[in-house]
Coordinates of C-alpha atoms in Angstrom, one line a residue:
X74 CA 15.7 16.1 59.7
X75 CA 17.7 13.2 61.4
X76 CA 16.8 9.8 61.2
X77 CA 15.3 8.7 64.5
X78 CA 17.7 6.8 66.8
X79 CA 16.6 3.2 67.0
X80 CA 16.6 1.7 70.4
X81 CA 17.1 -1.6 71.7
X82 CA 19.4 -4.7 71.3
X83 CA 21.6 -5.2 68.2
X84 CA 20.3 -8.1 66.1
X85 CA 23.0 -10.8 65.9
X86 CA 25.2 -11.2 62.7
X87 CA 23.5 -14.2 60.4
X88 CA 24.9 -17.9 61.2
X89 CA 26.5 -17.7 57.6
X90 CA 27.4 -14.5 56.3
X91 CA 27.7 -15.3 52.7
X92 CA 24.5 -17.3 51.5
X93 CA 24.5 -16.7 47.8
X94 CA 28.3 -17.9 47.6
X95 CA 27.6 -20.8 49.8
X96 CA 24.7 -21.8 47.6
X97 CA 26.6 -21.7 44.4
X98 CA 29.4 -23.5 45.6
X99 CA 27.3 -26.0 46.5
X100 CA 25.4 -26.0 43.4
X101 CA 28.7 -26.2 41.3
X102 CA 30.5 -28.7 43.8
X103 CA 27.0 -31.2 43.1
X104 CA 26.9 -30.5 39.7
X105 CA 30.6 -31.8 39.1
X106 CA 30.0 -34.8 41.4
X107 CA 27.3 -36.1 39.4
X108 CA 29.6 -35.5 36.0
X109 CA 32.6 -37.1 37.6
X110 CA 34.7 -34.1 37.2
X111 CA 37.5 -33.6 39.2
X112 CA 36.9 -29.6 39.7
X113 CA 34.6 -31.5 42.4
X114 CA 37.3 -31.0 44.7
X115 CA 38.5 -27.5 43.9
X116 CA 34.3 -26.4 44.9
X117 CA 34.4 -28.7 48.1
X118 CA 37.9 -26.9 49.4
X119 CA 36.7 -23.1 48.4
X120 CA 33.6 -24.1 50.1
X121 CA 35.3 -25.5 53.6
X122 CA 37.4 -21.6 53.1
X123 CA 34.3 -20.0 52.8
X124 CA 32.2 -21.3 55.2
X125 CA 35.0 -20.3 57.9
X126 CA 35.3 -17.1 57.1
X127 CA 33.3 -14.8 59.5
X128 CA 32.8 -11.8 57.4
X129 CA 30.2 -11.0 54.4
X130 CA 32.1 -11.0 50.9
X131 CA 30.3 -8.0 48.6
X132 CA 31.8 -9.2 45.3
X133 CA 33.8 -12.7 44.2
X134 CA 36.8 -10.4 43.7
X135 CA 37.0 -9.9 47.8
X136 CA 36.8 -13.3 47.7
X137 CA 40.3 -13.6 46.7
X138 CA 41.9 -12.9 49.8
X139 CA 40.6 -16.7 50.7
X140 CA 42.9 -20.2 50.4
X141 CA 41.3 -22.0 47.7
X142 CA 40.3 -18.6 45.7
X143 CA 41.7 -18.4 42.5
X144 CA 41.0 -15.8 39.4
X145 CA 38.4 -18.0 37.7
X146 CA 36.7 -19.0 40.6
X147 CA 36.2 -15.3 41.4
X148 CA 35.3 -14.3 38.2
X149 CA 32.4 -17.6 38.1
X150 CA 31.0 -15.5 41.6
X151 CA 30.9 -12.1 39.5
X152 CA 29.3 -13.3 36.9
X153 CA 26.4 -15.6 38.9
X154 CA 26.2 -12.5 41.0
X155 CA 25.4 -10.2 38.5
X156 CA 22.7 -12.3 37.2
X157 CA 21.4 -12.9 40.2
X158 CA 21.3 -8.8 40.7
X159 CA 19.6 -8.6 37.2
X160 CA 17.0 -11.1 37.7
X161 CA 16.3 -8.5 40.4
X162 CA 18.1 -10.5 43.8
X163 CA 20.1 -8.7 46.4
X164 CA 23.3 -9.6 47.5
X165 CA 23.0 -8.7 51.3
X166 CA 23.1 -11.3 53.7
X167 CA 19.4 -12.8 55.0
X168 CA 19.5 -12.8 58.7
X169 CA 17.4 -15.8 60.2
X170 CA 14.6 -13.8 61.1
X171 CA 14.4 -12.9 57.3
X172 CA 15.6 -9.0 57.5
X173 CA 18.6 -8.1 56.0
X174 CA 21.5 -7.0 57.9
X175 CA 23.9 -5.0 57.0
X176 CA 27.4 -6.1 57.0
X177 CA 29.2 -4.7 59.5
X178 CA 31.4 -1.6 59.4
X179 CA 34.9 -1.1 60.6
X180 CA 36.6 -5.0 61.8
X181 CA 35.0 -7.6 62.4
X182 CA 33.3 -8.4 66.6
X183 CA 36.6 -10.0 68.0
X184 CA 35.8 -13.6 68.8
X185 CA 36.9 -15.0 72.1
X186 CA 40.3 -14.2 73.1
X187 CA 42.2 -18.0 73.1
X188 CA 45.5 -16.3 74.3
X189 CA 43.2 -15.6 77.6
X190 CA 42.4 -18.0 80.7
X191 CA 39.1 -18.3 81.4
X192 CA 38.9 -16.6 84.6
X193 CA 40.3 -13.3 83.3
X194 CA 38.1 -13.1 79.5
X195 CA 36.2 -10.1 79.7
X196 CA 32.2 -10.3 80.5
X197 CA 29.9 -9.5 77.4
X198 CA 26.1 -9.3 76.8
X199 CA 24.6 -12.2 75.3
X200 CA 22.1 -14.9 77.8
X201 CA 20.8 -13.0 80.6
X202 CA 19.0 -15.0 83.1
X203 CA 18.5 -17.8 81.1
X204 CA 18.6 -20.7 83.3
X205 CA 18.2 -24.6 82.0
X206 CA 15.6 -26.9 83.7
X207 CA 16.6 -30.0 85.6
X208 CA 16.8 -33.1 83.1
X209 CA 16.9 -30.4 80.2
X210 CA 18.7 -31.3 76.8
X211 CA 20.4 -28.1 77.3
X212 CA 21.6 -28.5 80.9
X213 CA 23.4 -31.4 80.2
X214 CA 24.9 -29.9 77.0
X215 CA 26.4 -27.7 79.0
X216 CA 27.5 -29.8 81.9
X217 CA 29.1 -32.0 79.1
X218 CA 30.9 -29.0 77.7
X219 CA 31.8 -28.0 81.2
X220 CA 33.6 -31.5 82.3
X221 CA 35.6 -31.5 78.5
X222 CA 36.5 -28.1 79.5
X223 CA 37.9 -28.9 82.7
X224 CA 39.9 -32.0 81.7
X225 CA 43.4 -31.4 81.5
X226 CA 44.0 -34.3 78.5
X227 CA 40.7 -33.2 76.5
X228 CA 40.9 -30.8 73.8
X229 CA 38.0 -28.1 75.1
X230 CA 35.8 -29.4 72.5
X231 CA 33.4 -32.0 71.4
X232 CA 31.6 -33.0 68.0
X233 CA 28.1 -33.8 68.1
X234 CA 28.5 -37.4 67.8
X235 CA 30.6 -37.0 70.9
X236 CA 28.2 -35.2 72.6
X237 CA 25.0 -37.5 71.7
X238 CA 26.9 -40.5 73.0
X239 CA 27.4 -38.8 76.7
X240 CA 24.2 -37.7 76.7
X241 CA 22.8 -41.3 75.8
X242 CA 25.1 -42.6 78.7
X243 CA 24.3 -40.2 81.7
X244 CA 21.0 -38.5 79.8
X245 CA 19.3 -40.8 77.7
X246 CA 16.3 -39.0 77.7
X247 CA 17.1 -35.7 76.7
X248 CA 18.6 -37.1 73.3
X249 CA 16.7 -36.5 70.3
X250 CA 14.7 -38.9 68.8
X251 CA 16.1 -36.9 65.2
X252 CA 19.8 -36.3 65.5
X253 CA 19.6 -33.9 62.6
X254 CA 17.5 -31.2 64.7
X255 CA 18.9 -30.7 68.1
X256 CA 16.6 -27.8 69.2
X257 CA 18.4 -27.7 72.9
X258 CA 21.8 -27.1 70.8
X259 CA 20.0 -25.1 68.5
X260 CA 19.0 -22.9 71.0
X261 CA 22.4 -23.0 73.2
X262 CA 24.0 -21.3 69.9
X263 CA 21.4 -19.0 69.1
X264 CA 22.1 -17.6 72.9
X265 CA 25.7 -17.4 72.7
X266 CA 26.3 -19.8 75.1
X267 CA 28.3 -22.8 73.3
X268 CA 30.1 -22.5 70.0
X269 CA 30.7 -24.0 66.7
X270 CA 33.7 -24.4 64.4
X271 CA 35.5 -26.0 61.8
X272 CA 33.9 -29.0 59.5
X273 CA 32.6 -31.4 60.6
X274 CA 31.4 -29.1 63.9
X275 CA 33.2 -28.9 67.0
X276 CA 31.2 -27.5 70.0
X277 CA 33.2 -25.6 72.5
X278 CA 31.7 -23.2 75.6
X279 CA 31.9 -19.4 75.3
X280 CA 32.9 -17.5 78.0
X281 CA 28.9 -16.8 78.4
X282 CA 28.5 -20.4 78.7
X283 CA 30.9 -21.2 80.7
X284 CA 30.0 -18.7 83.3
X285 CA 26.3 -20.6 83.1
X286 CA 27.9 -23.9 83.5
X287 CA 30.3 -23.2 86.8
X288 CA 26.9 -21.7 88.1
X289 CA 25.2 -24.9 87.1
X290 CA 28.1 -27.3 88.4
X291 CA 27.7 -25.6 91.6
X292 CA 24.0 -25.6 92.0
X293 CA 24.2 -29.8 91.7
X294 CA 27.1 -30.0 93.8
X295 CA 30.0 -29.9 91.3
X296 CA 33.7 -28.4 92.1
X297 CA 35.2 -27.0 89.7
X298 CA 38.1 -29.9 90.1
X299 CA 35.9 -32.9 89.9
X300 CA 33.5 -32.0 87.5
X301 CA 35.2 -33.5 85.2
X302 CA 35.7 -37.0 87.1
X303 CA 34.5 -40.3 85.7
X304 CA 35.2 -43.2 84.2
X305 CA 38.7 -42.9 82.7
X306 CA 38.8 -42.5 79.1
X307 CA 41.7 -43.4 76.6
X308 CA 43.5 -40.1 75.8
X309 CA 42.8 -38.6 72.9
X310 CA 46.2 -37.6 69.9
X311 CA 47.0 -34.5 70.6
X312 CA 46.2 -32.0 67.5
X313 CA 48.8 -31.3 65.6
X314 CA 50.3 -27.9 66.4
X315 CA 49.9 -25.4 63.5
X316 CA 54.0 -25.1 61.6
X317 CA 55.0 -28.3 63.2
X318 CA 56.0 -30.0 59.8
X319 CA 58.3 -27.0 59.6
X320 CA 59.7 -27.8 63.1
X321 CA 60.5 -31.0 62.3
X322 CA 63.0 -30.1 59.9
X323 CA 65.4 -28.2 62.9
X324 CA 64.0 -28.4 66.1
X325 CA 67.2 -26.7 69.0
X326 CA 69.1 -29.5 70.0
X327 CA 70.9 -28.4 73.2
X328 CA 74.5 -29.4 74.1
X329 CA 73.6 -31.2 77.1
X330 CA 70.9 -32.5 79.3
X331 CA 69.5 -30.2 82.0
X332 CA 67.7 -32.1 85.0
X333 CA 63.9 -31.5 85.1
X334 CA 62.8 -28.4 86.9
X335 CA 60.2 -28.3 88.8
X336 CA 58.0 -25.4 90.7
X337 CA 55.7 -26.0 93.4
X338 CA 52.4 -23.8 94.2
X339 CA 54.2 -20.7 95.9
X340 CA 57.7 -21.3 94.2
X341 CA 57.2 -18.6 91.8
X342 CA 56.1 -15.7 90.0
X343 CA 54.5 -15.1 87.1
X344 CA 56.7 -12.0 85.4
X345 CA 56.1 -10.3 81.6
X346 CA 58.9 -10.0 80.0
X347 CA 59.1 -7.0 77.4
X348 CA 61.8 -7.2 74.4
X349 CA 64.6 -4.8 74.9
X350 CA 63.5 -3.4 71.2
X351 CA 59.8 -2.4 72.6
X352 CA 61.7 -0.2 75.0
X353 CA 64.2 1.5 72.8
X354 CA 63.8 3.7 69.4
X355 CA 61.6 6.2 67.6
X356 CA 57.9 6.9 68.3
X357 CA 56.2 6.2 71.9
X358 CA 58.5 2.6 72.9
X359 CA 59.3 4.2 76.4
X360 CA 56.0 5.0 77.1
X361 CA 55.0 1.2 76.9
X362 CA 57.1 0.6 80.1
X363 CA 55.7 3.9 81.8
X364 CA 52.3 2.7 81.7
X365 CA 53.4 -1.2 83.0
X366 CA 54.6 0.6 86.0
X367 CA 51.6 2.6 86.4
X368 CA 49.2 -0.6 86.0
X369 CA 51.2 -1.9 88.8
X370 CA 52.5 -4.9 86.4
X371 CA 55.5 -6.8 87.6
X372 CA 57.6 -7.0 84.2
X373 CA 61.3 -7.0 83.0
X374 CA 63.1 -6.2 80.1
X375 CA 65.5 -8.4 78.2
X376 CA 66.2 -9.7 74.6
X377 CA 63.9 -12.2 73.2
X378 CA 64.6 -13.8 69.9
X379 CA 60.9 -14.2 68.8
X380 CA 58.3 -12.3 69.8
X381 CA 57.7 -8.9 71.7
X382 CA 56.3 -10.6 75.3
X383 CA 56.1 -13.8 76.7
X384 CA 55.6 -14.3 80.2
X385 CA 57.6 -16.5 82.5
X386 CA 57.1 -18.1 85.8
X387 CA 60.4 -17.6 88.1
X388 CA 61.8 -18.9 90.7
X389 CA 60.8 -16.8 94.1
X390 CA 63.7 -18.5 95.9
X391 CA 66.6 -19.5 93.6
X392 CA 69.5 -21.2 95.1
X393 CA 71.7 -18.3 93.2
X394 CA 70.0 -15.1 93.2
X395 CA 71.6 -14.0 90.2
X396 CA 70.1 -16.7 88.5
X397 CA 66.5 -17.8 89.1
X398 CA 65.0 -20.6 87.6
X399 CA 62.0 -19.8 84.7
X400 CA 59.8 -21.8 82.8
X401 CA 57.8 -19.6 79.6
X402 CA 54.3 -20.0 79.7
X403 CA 52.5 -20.7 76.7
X404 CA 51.9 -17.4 75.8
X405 CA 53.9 -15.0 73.0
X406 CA 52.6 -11.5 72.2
X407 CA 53.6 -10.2 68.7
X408 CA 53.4 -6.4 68.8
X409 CA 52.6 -4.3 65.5
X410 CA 52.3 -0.6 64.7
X411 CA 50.0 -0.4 61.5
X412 CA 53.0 1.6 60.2
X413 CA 55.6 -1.0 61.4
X414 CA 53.2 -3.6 60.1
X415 CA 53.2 -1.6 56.4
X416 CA 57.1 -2.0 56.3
X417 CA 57.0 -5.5 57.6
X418 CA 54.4 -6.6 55.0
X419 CA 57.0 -5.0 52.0
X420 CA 60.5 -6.3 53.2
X421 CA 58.8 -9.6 53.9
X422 CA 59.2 -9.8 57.5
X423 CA 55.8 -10.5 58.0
X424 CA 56.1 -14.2 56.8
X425 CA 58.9 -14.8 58.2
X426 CA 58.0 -13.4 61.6
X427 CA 54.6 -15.4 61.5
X428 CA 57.0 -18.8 60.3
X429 CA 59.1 -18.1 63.3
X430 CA 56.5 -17.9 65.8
X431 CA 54.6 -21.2 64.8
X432 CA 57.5 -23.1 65.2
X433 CA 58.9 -20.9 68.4
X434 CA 56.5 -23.9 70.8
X435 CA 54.5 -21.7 72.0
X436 CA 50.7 -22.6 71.6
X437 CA 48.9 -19.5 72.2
X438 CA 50.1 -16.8 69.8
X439 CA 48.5 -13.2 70.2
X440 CA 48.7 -10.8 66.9
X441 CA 48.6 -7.2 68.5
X442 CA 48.1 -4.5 66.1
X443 CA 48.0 -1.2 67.5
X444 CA 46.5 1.7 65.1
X445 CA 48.7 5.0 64.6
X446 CA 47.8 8.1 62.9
X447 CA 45.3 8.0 59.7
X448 CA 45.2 5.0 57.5
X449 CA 45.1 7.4 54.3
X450 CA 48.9 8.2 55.0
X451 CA 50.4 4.5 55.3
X452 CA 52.5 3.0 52.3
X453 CA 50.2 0.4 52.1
X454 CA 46.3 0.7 51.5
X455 CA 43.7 0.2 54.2
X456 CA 42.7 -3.3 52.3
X457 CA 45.6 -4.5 51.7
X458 CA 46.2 -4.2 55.8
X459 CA 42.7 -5.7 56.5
X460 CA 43.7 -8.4 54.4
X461 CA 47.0 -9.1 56.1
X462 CA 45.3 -8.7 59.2
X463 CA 42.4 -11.3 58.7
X464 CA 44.9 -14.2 56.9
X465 CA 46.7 -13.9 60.2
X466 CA 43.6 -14.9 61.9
X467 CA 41.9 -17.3 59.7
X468 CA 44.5 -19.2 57.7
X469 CA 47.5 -18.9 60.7
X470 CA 45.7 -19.7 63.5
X471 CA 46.6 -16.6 65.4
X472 CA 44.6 -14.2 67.6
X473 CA 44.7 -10.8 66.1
X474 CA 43.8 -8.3 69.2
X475 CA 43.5 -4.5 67.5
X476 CA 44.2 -1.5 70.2
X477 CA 43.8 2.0 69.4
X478 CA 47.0 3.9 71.2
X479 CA 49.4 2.4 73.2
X480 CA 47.7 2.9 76.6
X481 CA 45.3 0.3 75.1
X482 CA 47.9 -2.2 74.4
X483 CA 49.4 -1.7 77.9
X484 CA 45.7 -2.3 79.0
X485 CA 45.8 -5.3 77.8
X486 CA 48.9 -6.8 78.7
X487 CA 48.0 -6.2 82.4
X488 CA 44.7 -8.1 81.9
X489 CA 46.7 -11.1 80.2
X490 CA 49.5 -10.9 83.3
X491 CA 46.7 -10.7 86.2
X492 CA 44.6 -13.4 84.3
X493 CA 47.9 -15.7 84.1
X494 CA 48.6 -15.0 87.5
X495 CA 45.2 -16.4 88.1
X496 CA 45.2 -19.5 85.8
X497 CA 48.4 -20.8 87.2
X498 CA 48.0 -19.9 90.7
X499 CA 48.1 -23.3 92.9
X500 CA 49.7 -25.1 90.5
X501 CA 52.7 -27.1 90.0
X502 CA 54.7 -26.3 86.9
X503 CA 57.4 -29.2 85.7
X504 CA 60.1 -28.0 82.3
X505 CA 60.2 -30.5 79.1
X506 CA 62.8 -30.8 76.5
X507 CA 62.3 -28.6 73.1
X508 CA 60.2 -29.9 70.9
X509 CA 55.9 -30.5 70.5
X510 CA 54.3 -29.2 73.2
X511 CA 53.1 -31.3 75.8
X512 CA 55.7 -34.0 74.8
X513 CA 57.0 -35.1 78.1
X514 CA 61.1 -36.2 78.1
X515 CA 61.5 -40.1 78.7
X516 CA 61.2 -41.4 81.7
X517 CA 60.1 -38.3 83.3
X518 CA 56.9 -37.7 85.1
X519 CA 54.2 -36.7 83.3
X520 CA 52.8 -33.5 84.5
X521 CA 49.0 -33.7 85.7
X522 CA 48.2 -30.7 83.5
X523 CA 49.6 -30.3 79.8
X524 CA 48.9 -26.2 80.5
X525 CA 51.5 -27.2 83.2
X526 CA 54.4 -28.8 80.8
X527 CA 56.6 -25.8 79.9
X528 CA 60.0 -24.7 78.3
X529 CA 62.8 -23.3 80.5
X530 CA 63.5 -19.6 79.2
X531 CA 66.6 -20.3 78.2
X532 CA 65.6 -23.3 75.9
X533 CA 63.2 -21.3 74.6
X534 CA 65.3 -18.0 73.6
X535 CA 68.0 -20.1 72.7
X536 CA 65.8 -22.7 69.9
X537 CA 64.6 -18.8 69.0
X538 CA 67.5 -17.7 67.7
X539 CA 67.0 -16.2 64.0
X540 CA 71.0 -16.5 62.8
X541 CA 71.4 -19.8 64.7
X542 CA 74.2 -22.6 63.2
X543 CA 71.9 -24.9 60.8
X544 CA 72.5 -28.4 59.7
X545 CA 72.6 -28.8 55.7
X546 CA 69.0 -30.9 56.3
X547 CA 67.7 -27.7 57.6
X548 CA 69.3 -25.2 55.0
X549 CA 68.0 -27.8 52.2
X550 CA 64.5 -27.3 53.5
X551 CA 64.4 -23.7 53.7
X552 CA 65.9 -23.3 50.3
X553 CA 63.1 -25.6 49.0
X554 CA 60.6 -23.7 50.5
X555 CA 61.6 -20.6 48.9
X556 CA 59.7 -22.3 45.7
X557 CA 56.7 -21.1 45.2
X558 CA 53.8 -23.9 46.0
X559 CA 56.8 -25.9 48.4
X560 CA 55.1 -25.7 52.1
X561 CA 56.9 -26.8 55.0
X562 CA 55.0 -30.5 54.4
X563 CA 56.1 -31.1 50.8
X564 CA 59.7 -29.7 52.2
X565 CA 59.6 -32.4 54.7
X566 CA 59.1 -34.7 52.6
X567 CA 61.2 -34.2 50.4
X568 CA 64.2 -34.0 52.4
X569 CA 62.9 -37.2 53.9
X570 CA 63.6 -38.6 51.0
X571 CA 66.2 -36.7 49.3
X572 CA 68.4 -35.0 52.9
X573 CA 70.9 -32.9 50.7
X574 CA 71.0 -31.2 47.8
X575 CA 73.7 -33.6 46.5
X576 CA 71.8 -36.6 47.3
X577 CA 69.0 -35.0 45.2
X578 CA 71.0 -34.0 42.2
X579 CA 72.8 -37.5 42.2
X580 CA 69.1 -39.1 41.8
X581 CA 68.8 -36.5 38.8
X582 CA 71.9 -37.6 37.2
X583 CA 70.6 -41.3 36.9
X584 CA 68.0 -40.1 35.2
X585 CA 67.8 -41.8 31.4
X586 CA 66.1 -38.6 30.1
X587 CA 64.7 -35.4 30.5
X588 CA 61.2 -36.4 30.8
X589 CA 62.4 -38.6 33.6
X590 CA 63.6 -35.8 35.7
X591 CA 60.9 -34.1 35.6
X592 CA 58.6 -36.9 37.0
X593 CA 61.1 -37.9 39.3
X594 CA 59.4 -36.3 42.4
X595 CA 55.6 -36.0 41.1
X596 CA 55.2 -39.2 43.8
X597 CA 56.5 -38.4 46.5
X598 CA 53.7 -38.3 49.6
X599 CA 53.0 -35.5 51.5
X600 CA 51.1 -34.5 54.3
X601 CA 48.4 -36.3 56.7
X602 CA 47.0 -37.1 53.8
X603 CA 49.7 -38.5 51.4
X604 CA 48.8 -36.5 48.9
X605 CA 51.0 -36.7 45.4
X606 CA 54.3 -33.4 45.2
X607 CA 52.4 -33.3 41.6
X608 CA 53.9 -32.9 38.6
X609 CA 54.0 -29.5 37.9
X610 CA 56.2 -28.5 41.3
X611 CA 58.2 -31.5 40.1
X612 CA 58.7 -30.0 37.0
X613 CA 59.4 -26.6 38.2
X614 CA 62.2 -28.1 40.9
X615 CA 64.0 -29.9 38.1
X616 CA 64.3 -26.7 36.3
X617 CA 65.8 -25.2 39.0
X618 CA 68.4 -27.9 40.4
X619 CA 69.2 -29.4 36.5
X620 CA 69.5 -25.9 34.5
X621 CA 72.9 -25.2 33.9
X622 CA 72.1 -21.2 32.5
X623 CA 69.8 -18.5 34.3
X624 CA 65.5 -19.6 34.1
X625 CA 63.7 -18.2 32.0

């Protein structure tokens, strides 16, 4: 006899889906501290990894697919977890409420969709008609939230020192007497209304909230364009955008300098354009276009360099017809069959598609992988995908959107065009120079909105260009980040200090001896942090630029 059907609302997935690791990472990471051990910090970062990581581990093997992860870390999580199962413990997650739940089959709940505006995200279940009192902790949490979201130089988010600061100034009552228990943001996330990421916690609205909060703006009188009016603050550094160290080392430089361009509300279109290589070829490309027109979505198809989509604002009445104007929005679509995405990951593509698009400057980078056929008869296995698929989204930064045919992707690129057409409706959109986003050319007029500061589409294709001329700077780099352990950071840095290959095996050659060589870039600073190069990838680049017969 079947089981009876359960009825009623899912419970939520626990706040943190791996307990036991957490704990023992924890455990381990204290236990080092107090020795003075230096494995201290090789706990701390496998915790940070962890602890983003939105799915439950069943084993410290899995675990391996995190940064920070190595083979006798995972084996240390094997071992404490089959103690732990032998003293009689379970390994499944506690939910809050003290039940176990399950972990969840098939992928992971998508999160919310960054590559979206906020007008065209899709509605989902979550606070019902939860409404915050006048003078409530919560209502100004959210009003807060609201205004940050709304302000064109802000960065969407704010930490909970942030956050208790504001509320002291416009609020003061509704602060909490303990800073460590916030129950009104307590119960905000436990709704689904606001949330958190990254260490130390950054609070953000969810489209749940933010729904709540427009509501809320307008019930005391708020528009939606001066909620966010005050006293002006000092604008915040810009967060660095994820491969810029890479772009540093060969940004385009165009021949010559192009006057601003600059579309007025009206001016233009928004218009997808589709990669001629989406549209030609085996399996179901035509179709894609056939269901564009049947969605009604203005489109048009030419050759991009990088990417499979981007959209573009031109020019409704150009001075030459043959030639409108267009500025890319920041938006790139990266389209993958799981078969495609099986081939990519063995000829190695898939890094260096992934490298291309960080450094493309575009912000908002969409991972689309469309399913095809059974999993059982790919080259690759099902994990292995998984895996791919979930380092895309965790440890690159992108948004990894999974369809099931390709009516489903074409689904979703005419809710991404109509939502853009939305967002930038009304507004004024002004080109800048290649380079980090946002970074307005001298002396020009800074736009009022950084979602407003775009590239032309010809800069854009044109810095996309795989086969482009390169300078020796730029070869040197790439070469050096063929090394296993070189990132594009420790590459910039080193051709900081050494720009050519020459230059480096000159400083080499002045070396009195062997050992000297060796150490000869160990201190070289890298990164944010200025971090040593180490000597062990200084040992292993000597070997490689001062051997004179094949490495062993």
């Amino acid at each position: 006899m079947a089981a009876p059907v359960r009825l009623g609302r899912k419970r939520p997935l626990p706040v943190c889906p791996n307990p036991l690791f957490v704990r023992w990472l924890t455990e381990w990471r204290d236990e080092a501290t107090s020795r003075g051990r230096r494995t201290r910090f090789v706990f701390q970062k496998a915790l940070r990894s962890l602890q983003r990581y939105p799915l439950p581990l069943r084993s410290g093997k899995e675990a391996k697919i995190l940064q920070h992860f190595g083979d006798g870390l995972c084996r240390m999580l094997d071992e404490r977890l089959q103690q732990h199962r032998a003293s009689g413990g379970d390994h499944t997650p506690v939910s809050p409420s003290g039940e176990k739940s399950s972990a969840p089959e098939g992928p992971a709940a998508e999160a919310q969709d960054p590559s979206l505006p906020v007008s065209a995200q899709p509605r989902s279940r979550g606070s019902g008609g939860y409404w915050p009192a006048r003078h409530s902790g919560a209502r100004a949490v959210l009003l807060l939230l609201y205004q940050e979201h709304l302000n064109p130089s802000g960065c969407s988010f704010l930490t909970k020192e942030e956050l208790l600061q504001r509320c002291a100034q416009k609020a003061p009552r509704v602060v909490p007497a303990n800073v460590r228990s916030w129950p009104a943001l307590r119960s905000l996330l436990n709704r689904n209304l606001v949330l958190r990421a990254h260490q130390p916690a950054r609070y953000s609205l969810t489209l749940e909230g933010l729904e709540l909060a427009q509501k809320l703006a307008k019930s005391e009188g708020l528009s939606s364009l001066n909620a966010g009016t005050g006293p002006e603050e000092p604008a915040r550094e810009e967060p660095e955008v994820p491969g810029a160290a890479s772009a540093k080392l060969g940004a385009s430089e165009g021949g010559g300098q192009q006057p601003p361009l600059e579309l007025g509300p009206g001016e233009y279109r928004v218009l997808l354009c589709v990669d001629v290589s989406e549209t030609a070829g085996a399996g179901h490309r035509p179709e894609l276009l056939r269901e564009l027109q049947r969605l009604h979505v203005s489109h048009t198809v030419r050759k991009l360099h990088v990417g499979d989509f981007v959209w573009v604002a031109q020019e409704t009445r150009p001075r030459d017809p043959a030639r409108p104007s267009e500025l890319v929005l920041d938006h790139v679509v990266e389209r993958k069959r799981l078969d495609d995405l099986c081939s990519s990951i063995i000829d190695g593509r898939f890094h260096e598609q992934k490298f291309r698009l960080k450094r493309c400057g575009l912000g908002r980078r969409v991972y689309l992988v469309e399913e095809h056929g059974s999993v059982h008869n790919l080259s690759l296995p099902e994990s292995t995908l998984l895996q791919a698929v979930t380092n895309t989204q965790v440890i690159d930064g992108f948004f990894v959107k999974r369809t099931a045919d390709i009516k489903e992707s074409a689904a979703y690129l005419a809710f991404l065009t109509r939502g853009l057409q939305r967002l930038y409706q009304g507004h004024t959109l002004c080109s800048r120079p290649w380079g980090t986003p946002w970074d307005p050319e001298p002396g020009a007029r800074p736009s009022p909105n950084p979602l407003c500061s775009l590239l032309t589409f010809s800069d854009f294709n044109a810095g996309a260009i795989k086969n482009k001329a390169q300078s020796v700077r730029e070869v040197f780099a790439r070469q050096l980040m063929q090394v296993r352990g070189v990132s594009g950071e420790k590459a910039a840095a080193l051709v900081d200090r050494y720009g050519t290959p020459a230059s480096l095996l000159a400083a080499y050659d002045a070396c009195a001896t062997l050992k000297e060589q060796e150490m000869l870039l160990s201190t070289i600073k890298c990164g944010r942090l200025q971090r040593n190069l180490g000597p062990a990838l200084s040992r292993t680049l000597s070997q490689l630029y001062c051997s004179c017969g094949p490495l062993t």
